[in-house]
CSV table of C-alpha atoms in Angstrom, one decimal:
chain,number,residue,atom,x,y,z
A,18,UNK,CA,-12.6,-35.0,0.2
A,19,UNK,CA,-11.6,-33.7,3.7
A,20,UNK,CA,-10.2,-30.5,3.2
A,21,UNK,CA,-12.2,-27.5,3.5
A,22,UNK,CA,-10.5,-25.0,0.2
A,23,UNK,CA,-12.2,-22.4,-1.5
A,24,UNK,CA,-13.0,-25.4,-4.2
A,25,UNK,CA,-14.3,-27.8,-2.0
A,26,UNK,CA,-17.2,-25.1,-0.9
A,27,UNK,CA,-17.6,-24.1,-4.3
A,28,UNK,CA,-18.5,-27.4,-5.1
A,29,UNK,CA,-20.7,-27.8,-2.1
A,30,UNK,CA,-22.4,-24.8,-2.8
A,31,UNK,CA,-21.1,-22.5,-0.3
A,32,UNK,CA,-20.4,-18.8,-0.8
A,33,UNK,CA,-17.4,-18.2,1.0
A,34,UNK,CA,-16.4,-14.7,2.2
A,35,UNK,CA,-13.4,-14.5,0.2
A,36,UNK,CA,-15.6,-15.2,-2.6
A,37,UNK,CA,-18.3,-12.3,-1.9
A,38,UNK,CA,-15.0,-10.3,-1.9
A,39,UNK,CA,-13.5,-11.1,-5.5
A,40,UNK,CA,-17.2,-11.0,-6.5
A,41,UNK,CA,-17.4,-7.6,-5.4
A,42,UNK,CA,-14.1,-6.4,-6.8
A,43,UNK,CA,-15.0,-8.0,-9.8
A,44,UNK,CA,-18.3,-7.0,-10.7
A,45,UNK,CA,-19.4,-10.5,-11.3
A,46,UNK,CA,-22.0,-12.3,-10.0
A,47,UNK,CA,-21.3,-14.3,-6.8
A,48,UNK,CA,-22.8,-17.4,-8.2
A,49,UNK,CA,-21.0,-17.6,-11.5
A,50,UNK,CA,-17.5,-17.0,-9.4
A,51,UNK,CA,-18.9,-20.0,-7.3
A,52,UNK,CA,-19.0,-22.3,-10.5
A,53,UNK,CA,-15.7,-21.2,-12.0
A,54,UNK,CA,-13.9,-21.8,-8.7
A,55,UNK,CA,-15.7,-25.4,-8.6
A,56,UNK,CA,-14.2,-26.0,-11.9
A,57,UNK,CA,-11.4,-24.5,-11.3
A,58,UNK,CA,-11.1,-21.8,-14.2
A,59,UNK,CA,-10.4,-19.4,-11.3
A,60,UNK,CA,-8.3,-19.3,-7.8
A,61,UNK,CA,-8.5,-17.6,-5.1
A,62,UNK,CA,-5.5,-18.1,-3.4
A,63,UNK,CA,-6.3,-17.7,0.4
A,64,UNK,CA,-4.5,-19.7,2.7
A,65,UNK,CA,-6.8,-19.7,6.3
A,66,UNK,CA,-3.8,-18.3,8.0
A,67,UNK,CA,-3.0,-15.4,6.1
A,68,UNK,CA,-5.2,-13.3,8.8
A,69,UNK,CA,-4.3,-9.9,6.9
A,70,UNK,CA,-5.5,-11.1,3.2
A,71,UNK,CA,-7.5,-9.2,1.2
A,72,UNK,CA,-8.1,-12.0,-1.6
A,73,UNK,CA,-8.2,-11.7,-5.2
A,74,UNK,CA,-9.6,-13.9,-7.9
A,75,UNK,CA,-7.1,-15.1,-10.8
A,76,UNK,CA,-8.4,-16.8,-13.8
A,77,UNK,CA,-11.6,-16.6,-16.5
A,78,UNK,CA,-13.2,-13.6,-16.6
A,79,UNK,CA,-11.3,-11.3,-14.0
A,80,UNK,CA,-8.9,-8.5,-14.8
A,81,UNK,CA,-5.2,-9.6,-15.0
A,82,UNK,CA,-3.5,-9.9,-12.0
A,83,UNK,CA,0.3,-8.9,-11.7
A,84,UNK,CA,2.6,-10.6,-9.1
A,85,UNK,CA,6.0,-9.2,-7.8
A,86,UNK,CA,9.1,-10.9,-6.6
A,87,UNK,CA,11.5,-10.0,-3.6
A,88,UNK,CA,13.8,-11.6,-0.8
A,89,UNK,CA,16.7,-12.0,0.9
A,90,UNK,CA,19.8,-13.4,-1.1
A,91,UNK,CA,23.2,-14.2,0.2
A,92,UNK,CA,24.3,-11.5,-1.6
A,93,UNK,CA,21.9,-9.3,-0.5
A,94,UNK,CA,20.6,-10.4,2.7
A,95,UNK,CA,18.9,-6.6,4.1
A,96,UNK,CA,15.6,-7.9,5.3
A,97,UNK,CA,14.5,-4.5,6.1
A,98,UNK,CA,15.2,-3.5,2.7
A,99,UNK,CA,12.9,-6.6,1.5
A,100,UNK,CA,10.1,-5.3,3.8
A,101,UNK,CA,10.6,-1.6,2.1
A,102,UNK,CA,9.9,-3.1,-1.3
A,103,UNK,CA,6.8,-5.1,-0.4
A,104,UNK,CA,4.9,-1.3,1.0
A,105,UNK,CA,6.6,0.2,-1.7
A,106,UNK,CA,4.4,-2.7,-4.0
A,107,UNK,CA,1.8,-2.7,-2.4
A,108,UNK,CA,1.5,1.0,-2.5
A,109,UNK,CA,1.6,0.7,-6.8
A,110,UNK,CA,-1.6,-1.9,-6.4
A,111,UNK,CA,0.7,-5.3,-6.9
A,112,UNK,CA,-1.9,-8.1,-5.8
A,113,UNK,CA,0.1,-10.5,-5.1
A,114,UNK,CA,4.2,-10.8,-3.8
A,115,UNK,CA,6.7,-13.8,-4.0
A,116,UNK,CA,8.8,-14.3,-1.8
A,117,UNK,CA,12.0,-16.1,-3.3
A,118,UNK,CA,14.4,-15.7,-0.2
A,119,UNK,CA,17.1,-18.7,-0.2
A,120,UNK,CA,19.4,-17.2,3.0
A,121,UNK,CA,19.4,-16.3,6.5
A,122,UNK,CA,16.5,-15.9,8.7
A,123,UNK,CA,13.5,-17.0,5.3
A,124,UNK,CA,11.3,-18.0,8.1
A,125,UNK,CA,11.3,-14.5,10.4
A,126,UNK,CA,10.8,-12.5,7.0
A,127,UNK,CA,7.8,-14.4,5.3
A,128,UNK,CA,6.5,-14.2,8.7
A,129,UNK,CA,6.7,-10.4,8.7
A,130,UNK,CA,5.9,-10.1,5.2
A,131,UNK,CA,2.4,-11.8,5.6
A,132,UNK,CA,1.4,-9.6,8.3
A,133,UNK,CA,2.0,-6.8,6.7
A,134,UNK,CA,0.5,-8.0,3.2
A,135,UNK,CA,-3.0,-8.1,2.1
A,136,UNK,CA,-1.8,-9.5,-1.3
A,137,UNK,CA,-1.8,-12.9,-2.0
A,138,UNK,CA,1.9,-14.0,-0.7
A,139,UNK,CA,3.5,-17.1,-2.7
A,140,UNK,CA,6.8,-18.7,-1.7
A,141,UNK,CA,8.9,-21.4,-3.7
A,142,UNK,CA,9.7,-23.4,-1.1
A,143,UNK,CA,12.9,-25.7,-2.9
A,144,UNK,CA,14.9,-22.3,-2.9
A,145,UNK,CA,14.3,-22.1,1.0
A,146,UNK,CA,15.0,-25.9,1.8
A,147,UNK,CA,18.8,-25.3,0.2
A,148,UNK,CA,19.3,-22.9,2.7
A,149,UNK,CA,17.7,-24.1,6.2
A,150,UNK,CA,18.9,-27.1,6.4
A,151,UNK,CA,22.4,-26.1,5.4
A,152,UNK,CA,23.6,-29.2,3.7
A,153,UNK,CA,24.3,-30.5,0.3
A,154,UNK,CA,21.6,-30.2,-2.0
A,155,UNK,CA,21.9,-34.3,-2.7
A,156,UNK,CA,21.4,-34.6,1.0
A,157,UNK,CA,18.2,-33.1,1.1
A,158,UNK,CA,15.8,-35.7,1.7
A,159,UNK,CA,12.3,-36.3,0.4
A,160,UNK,CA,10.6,-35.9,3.8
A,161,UNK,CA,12.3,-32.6,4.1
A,162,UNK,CA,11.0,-30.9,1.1
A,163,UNK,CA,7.8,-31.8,2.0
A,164,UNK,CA,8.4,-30.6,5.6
A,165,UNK,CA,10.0,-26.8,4.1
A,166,UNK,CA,6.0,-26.9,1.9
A,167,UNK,CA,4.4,-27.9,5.4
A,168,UNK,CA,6.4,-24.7,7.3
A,169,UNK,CA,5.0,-22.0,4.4
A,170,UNK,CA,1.4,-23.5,4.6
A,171,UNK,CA,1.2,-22.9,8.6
A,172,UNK,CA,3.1,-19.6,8.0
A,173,UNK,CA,0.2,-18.7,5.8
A,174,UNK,CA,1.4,-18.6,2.3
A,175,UNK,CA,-1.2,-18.5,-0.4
A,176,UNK,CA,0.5,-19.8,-3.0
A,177,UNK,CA,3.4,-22.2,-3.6
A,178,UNK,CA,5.5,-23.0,-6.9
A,179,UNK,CA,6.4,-26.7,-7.1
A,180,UNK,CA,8.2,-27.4,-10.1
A,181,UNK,CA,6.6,-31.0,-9.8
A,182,UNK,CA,6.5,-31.5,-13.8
A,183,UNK,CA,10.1,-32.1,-14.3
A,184,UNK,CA,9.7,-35.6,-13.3
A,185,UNK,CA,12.4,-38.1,-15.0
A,186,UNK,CA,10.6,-38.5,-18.0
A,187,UNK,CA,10.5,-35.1,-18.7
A,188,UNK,CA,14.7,-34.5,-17.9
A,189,UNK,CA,14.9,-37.4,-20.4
A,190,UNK,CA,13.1,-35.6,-22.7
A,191,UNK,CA,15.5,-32.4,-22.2
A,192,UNK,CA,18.3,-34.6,-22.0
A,193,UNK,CA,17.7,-36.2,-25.6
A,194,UNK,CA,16.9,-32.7,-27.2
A,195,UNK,CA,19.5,-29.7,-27.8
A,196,UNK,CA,18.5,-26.6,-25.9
A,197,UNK,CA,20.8,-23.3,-26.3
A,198,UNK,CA,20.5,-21.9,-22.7
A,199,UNK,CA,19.7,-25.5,-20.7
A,200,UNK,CA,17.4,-24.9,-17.6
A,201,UNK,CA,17.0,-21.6,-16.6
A,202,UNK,CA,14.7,-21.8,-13.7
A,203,UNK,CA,15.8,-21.8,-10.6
A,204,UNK,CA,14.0,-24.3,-8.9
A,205,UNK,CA,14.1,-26.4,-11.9
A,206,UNK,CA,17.9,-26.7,-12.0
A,207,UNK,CA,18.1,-27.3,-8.4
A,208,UNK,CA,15.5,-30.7,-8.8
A,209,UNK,CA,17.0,-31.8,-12.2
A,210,UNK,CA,20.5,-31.3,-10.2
A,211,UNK,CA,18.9,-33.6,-7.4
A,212,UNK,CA,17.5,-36.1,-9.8
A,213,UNK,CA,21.1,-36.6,-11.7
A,214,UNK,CA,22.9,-36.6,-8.2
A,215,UNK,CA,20.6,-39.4,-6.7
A,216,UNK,CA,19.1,-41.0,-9.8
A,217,UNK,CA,15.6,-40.8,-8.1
A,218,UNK,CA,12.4,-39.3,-8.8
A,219,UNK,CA,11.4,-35.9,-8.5
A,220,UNK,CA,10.3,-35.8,-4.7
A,221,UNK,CA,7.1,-33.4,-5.5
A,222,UNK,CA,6.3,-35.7,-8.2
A,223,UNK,CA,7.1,-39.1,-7.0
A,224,UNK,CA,5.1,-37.6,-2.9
A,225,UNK,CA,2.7,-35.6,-4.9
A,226,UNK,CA,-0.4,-37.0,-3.0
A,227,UNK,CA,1.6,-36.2,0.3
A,228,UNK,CA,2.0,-32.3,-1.6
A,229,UNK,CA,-1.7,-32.1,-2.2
A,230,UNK,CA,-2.3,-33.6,1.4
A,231,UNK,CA,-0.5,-30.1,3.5
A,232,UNK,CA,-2.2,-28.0,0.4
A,233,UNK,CA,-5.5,-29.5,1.2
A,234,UNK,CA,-5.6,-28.7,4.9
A,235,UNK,CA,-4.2,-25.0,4.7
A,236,UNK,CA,-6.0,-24.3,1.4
A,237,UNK,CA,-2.4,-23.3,-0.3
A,238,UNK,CA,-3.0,-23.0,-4.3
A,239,UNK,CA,-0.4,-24.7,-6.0
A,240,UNK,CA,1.4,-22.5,-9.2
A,241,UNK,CA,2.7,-25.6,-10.7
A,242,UNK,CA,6.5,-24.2,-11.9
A,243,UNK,CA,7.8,-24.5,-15.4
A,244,UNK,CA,11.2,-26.2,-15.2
A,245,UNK,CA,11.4,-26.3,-18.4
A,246,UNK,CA,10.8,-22.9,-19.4
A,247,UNK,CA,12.3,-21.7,-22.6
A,248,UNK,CA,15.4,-19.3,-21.2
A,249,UNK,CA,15.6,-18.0,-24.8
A,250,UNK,CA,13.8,-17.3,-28.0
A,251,UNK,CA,15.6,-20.2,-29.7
A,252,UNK,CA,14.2,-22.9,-27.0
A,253,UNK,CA,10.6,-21.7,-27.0
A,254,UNK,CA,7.9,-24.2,-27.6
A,255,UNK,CA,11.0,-27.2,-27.9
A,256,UNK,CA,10.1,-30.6,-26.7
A,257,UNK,CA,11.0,-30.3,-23.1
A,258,UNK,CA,8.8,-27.3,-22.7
A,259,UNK,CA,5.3,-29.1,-23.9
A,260,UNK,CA,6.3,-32.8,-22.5
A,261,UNK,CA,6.6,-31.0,-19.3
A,262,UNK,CA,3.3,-28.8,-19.7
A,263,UNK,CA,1.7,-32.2,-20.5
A,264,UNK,CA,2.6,-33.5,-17.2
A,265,UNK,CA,1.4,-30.5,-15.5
A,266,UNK,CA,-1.9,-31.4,-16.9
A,267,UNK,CA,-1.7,-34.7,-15.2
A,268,UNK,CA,-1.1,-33.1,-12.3
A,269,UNK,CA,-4.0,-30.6,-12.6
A,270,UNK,CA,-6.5,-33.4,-12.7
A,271,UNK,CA,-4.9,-34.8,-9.6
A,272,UNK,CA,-5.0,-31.8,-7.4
A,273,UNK,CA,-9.0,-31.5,-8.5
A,274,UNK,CA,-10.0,-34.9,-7.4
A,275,UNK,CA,-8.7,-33.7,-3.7
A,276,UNK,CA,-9.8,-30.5,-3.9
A,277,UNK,CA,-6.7,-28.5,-4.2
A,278,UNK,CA,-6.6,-25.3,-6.4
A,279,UNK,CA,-3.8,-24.6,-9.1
A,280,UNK,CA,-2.3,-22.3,-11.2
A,281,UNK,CA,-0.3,-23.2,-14.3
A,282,UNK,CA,3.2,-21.3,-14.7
A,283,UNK,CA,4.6,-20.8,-17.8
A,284,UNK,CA,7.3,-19.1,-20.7
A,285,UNK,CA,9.9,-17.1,-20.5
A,286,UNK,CA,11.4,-16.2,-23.9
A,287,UNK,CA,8.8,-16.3,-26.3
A,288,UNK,CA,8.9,-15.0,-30.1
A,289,UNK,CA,6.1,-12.6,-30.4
A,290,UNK,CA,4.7,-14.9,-33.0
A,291,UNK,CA,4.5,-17.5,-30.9
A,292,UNK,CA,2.9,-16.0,-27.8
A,293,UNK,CA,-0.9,-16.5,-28.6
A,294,UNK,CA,0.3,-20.0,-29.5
A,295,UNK,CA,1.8,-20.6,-26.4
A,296,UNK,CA,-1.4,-19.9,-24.8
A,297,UNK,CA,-3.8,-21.8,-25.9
A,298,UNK,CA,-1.7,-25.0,-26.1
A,299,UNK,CA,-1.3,-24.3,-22.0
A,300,UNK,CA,-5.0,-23.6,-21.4
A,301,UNK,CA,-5.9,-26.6,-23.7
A,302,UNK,CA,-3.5,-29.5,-22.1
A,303,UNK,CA,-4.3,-28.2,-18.5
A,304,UNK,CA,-7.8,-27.7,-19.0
A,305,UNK,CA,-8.6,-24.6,-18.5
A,306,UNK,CA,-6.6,-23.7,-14.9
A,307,UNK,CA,-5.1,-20.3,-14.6
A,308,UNK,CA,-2.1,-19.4,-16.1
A,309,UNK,CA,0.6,-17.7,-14.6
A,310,UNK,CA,3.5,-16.3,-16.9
A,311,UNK,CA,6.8,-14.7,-16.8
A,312,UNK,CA,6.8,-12.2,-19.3
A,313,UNK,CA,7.5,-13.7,-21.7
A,314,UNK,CA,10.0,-11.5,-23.0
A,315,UNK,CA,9.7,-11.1,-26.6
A,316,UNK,CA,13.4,-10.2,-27.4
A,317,UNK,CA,16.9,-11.5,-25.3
A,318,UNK,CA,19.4,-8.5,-26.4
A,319,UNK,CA,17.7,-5.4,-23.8
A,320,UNK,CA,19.3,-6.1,-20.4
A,321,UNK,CA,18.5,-3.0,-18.9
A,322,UNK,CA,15.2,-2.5,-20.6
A,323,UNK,CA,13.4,-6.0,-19.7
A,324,UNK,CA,10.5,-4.5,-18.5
A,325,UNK,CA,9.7,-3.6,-21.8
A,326,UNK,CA,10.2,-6.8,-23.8
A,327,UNK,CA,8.3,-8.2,-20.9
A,328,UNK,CA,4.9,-5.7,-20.9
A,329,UNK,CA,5.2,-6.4,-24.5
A,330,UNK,CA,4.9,-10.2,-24.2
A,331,UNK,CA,2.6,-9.7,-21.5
A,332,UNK,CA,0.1,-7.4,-22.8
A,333,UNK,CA,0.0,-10.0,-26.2
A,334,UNK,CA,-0.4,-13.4,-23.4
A,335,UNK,CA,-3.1,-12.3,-21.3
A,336,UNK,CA,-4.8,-10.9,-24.8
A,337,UNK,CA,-4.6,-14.5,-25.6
A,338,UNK,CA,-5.3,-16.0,-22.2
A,339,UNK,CA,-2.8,-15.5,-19.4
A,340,UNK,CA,-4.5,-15.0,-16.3
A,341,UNK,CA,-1.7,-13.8,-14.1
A,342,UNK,CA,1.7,-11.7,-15.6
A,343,UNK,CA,4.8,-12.0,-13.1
A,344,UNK,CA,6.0,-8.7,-13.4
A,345,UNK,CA,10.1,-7.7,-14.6
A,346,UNK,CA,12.3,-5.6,-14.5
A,347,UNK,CA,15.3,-3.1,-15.7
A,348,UNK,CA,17.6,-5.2,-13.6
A,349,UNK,CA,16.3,-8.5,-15.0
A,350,UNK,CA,19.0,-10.7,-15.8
A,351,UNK,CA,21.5,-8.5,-14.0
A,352,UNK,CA,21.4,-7.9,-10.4
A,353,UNK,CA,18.5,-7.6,-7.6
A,354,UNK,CA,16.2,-4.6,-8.5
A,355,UNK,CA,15.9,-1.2,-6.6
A,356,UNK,CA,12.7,0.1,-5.3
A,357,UNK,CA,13.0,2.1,-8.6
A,358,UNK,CA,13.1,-0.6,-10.7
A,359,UNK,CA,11.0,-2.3,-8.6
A,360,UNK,CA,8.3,0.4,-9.7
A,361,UNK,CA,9.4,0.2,-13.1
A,362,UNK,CA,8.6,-3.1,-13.4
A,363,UNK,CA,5.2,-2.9,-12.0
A,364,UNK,CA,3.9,0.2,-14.2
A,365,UNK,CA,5.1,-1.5,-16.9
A,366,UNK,CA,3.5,-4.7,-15.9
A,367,UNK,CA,0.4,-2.9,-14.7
A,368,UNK,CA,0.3,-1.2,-18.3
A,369,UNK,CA,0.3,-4.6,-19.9
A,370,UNK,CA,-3.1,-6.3,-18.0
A,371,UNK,CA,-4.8,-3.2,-18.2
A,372,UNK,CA,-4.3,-3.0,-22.4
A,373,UNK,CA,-4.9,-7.1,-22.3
A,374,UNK,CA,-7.9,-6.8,-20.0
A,375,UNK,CA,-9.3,-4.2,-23.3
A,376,UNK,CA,-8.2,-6.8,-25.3
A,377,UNK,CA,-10.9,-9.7,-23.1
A,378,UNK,CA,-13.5,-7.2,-22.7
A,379,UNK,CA,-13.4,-7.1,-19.2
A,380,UNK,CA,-16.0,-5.0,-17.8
A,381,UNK,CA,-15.5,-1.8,-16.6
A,382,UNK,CA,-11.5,-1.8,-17.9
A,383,UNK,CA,-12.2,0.3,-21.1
A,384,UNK,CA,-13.8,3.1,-19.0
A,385,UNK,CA,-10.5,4.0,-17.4
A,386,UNK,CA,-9.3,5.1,-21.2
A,387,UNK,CA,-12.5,7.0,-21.9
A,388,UNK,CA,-12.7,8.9,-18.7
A,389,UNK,CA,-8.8,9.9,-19.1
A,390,UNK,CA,-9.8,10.8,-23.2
A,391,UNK,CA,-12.2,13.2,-21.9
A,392,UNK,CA,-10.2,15.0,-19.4
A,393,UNK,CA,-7.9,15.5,-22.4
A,394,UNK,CA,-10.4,16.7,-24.5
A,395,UNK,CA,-11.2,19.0,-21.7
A,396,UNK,CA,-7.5,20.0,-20.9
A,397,UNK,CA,-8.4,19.2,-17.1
A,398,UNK,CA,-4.8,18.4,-15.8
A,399,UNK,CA,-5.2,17.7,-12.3
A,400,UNK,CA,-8.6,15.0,-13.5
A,401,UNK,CA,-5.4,13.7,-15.9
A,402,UNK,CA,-3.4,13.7,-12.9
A,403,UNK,CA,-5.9,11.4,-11.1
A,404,UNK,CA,-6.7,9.0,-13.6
A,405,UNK,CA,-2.4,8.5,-14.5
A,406,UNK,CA,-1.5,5.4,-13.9
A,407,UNK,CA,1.4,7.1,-12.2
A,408,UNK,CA,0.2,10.4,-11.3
A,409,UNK,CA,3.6,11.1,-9.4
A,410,UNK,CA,5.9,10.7,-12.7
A,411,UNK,CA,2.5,12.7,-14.8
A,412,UNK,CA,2.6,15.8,-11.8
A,413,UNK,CA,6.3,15.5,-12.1
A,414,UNK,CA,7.1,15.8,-16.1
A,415,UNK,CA,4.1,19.0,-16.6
A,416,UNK,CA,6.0,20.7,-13.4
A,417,UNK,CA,9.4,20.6,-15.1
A,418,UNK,CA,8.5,22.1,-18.4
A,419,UNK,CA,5.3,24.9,-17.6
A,420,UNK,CA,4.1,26.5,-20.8
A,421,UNK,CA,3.4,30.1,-22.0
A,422,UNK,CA,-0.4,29.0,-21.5
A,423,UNK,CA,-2.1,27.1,-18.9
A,424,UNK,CA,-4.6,25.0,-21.3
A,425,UNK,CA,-1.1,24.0,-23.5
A,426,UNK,CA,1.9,21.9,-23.0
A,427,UNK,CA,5.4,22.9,-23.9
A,428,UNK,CA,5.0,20.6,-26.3
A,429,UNK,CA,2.6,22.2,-28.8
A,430,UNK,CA,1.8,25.6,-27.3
A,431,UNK,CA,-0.9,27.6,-28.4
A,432,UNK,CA,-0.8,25.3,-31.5
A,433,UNK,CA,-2.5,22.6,-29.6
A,434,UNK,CA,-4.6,21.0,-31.3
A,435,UNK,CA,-7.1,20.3,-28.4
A,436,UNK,CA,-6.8,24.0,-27.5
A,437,UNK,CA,-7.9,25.0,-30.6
A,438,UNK,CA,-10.5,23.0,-31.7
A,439,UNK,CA,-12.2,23.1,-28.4
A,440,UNK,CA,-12.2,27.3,-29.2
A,441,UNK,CA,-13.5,26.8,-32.9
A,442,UNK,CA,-15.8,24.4,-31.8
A,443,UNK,CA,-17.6,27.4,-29.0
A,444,UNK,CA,-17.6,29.9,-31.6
A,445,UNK,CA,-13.8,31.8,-31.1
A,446,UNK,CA,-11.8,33.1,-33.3
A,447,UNK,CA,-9.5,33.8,-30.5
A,448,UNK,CA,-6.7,31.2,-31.3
């Protein structure tokens, strides 16, 4: 094992700096982090040129994590607008950004966006390889996927998906079963396309020791995609999805034995119901990794309002074990977001791991509520303000409406019931 990751000194016993970091911001204890890295119940993604990281710890026993996507598109190709969104993100607390550019000049912004980030930057590196070497997607050889994963890691990327799992056994699998929306994942359409077109192997899964190779050496934690994630409630938890989780599995043991760190990705469109499920059949068959999901949106008829049937789903997955929530939002399914849907998606997402991490017990997350409770109790509205999750939208909505009295909101008035008990309770009979 020649590779020097976050892992590998784990294993050997060595505290690494990153690790006396997510210790720190995780009120844990440096040693137990140490042993959960070895085994690899958490990452730390942390590739060793990502000079500007501050690193965060996803997996067993540390507060959900949210991730947040951006890039450059054909259609929508305003780098500097990118750049605004990943502040913007960073300023609401994201810890980690993707970066899912497919057009143009990829390599100058995930340059600039990793110099500017001290989140955790992932990159999907099939969506990149369509557009730099400008050719047919059957064209695209093995050697040059590998070389667009090589390109990220000296970049400095932390994390990479590689949808790795939909090897031909698996598109055999979805072939032979009937599925109502297909393959909705991007980079999982483009590698079944490839398969079909050339009638080979899934590059990343057929050069997967190459893969762990370039991952090895930079310390990039692989988020092994979901190609077959369920697109809609009615394909959730089919055949295609668990043989392909199954492989992932394989895959996890793989990257171990060299060292490499991973992260599992996973649903989509998941019946409420079937969440919790969902869960613990991932953590089970890939033994324990982290789990990264995408949602999962709980309902498919709110376009417009998926960053609600997504904080639902995710608030119920990492209750149940999710590690990691990819945040959504209003303009999911419908067109690249805003920088206001861009924070409407990470409150909402934000919202979700804070209400899971209640759920887990994490320490320290329940205090939040109870310090917000008793500036309530107290009627202290600027302490409220503080402790808001969005104290901008909180100053803004009690600035619009002001009421008669000062300890009231227009809401109640001098009916309120806090008001008043708080006066009973000292002895007035002022009301």
């Amino acid at each position: 094992m020649g590779y020097n990751t976050q892992m590998v000194s784990a294993r050997q016993g060595i505290v690494t700096a990153q690790m006396e970091t997510v210790a720190r911001k995780e009120n844990i204890d440096v040693a137990r982090l140490m042993e959960l890295v070895a085994l690899g119940r958490v990452v730390i993604p942390a590739n060793k040129n990502h000079l500007s990281l501050d690193p965060c710890g996803i997996g067993e026993g540390m507060k959900t994590k949210i991730n947040v996507n951006l890039g450059v598109s054909e259609d929508c190709c305003d780098m500097e607008t990118e750049l605004e969104k990943a502040r913007y993100a960073l300023r609401l607390q994201a810890d980690a950004i993707m970066d899912l550019s497919c057009y143009g000049k990829t390599r100058e912004f995930r340059q600039r966006l990793i110099d500017i980030s001290p989140a955790a930057v992932g990159t999907v590196p099939v969506y990149d390889a369509v557009g730099l070497y400008d050719k047919s997607l059957e064209s695209i050889t093995a050697d040059e996927f590998l070389g667009v994963v090589e390109k990220h890691a000296r970049d400095g990327v932390d994390f990479m998906t590689i949808h790795a799992g939909i090897n031909r056994e698996t598109a055999a699998t979805f072939k032979r079963t009937s599925r109502l929306t297909n393959i909705v994942s991007r980079g999982g359409a483009l590698l079944f396309s490839w398969m079909e077109l050339n009638g080979r192997e899934n590059p990343f899964y057929e050069y997967y020791d190459d893969l762990l190779e370039i991952c090895g050496r930079y310390d990039v934690t692989i988020s092994l995609g979901d190609a077959c994630r369920p697109g809609s409630l009615k394909d959730a938890t089919d055949a295609a999805q668990v043989h392909e989780l199954i492989v992932l599995g394989e895959l996890t043991r793989r990257a171990w034995e060299k060292g490499v760190q991973v992260m599992i990705e996973g649903p989509g469109h998941v019946p409420l119901n079937e969440i919790a499920a969902n869960m613990i059949l991932a953590k089970k068959l890939c033994h324990g990794a982290p789990f990264y999901v995408l949602g999962p949106l709980v309902t498919d008829i709110a376009p417009g309002y998926d960053h609600i049937t997504s904080a639902i789903g995710g608030a119920v997955a990492a209750a149940s074990g999710a590690d990691f929530l990819c945040y959504v939002t209003p303009a999911e399914h419908l067109r690249l977001p805003t920088l206001e849907d861009m924070k409407e998606g990470i409150i909402a997402a934000r919202i979700a791991a804070h209400a899971a991490d209640i759920a887990k017990g994490i320490a320290g997350a329940r205090q939040w509520d109870d310090d917000m409770s008793e500036a309530r109790r107290c009627l202290n509205w600027s302490r409220m303000f503080e402790l808001a999750i969005d104290p901008e939208k909180a100053r803004q909505y009690r600035a619009e409406s002001q009421p008669e009295h000062e300890d009231t909101c227009t809401m109640c008035g001098k009916m309120c019931a806090v008001r008043n008990m708080n006066k009973v309770l000292n002895g007035s009979s002022n009301l």
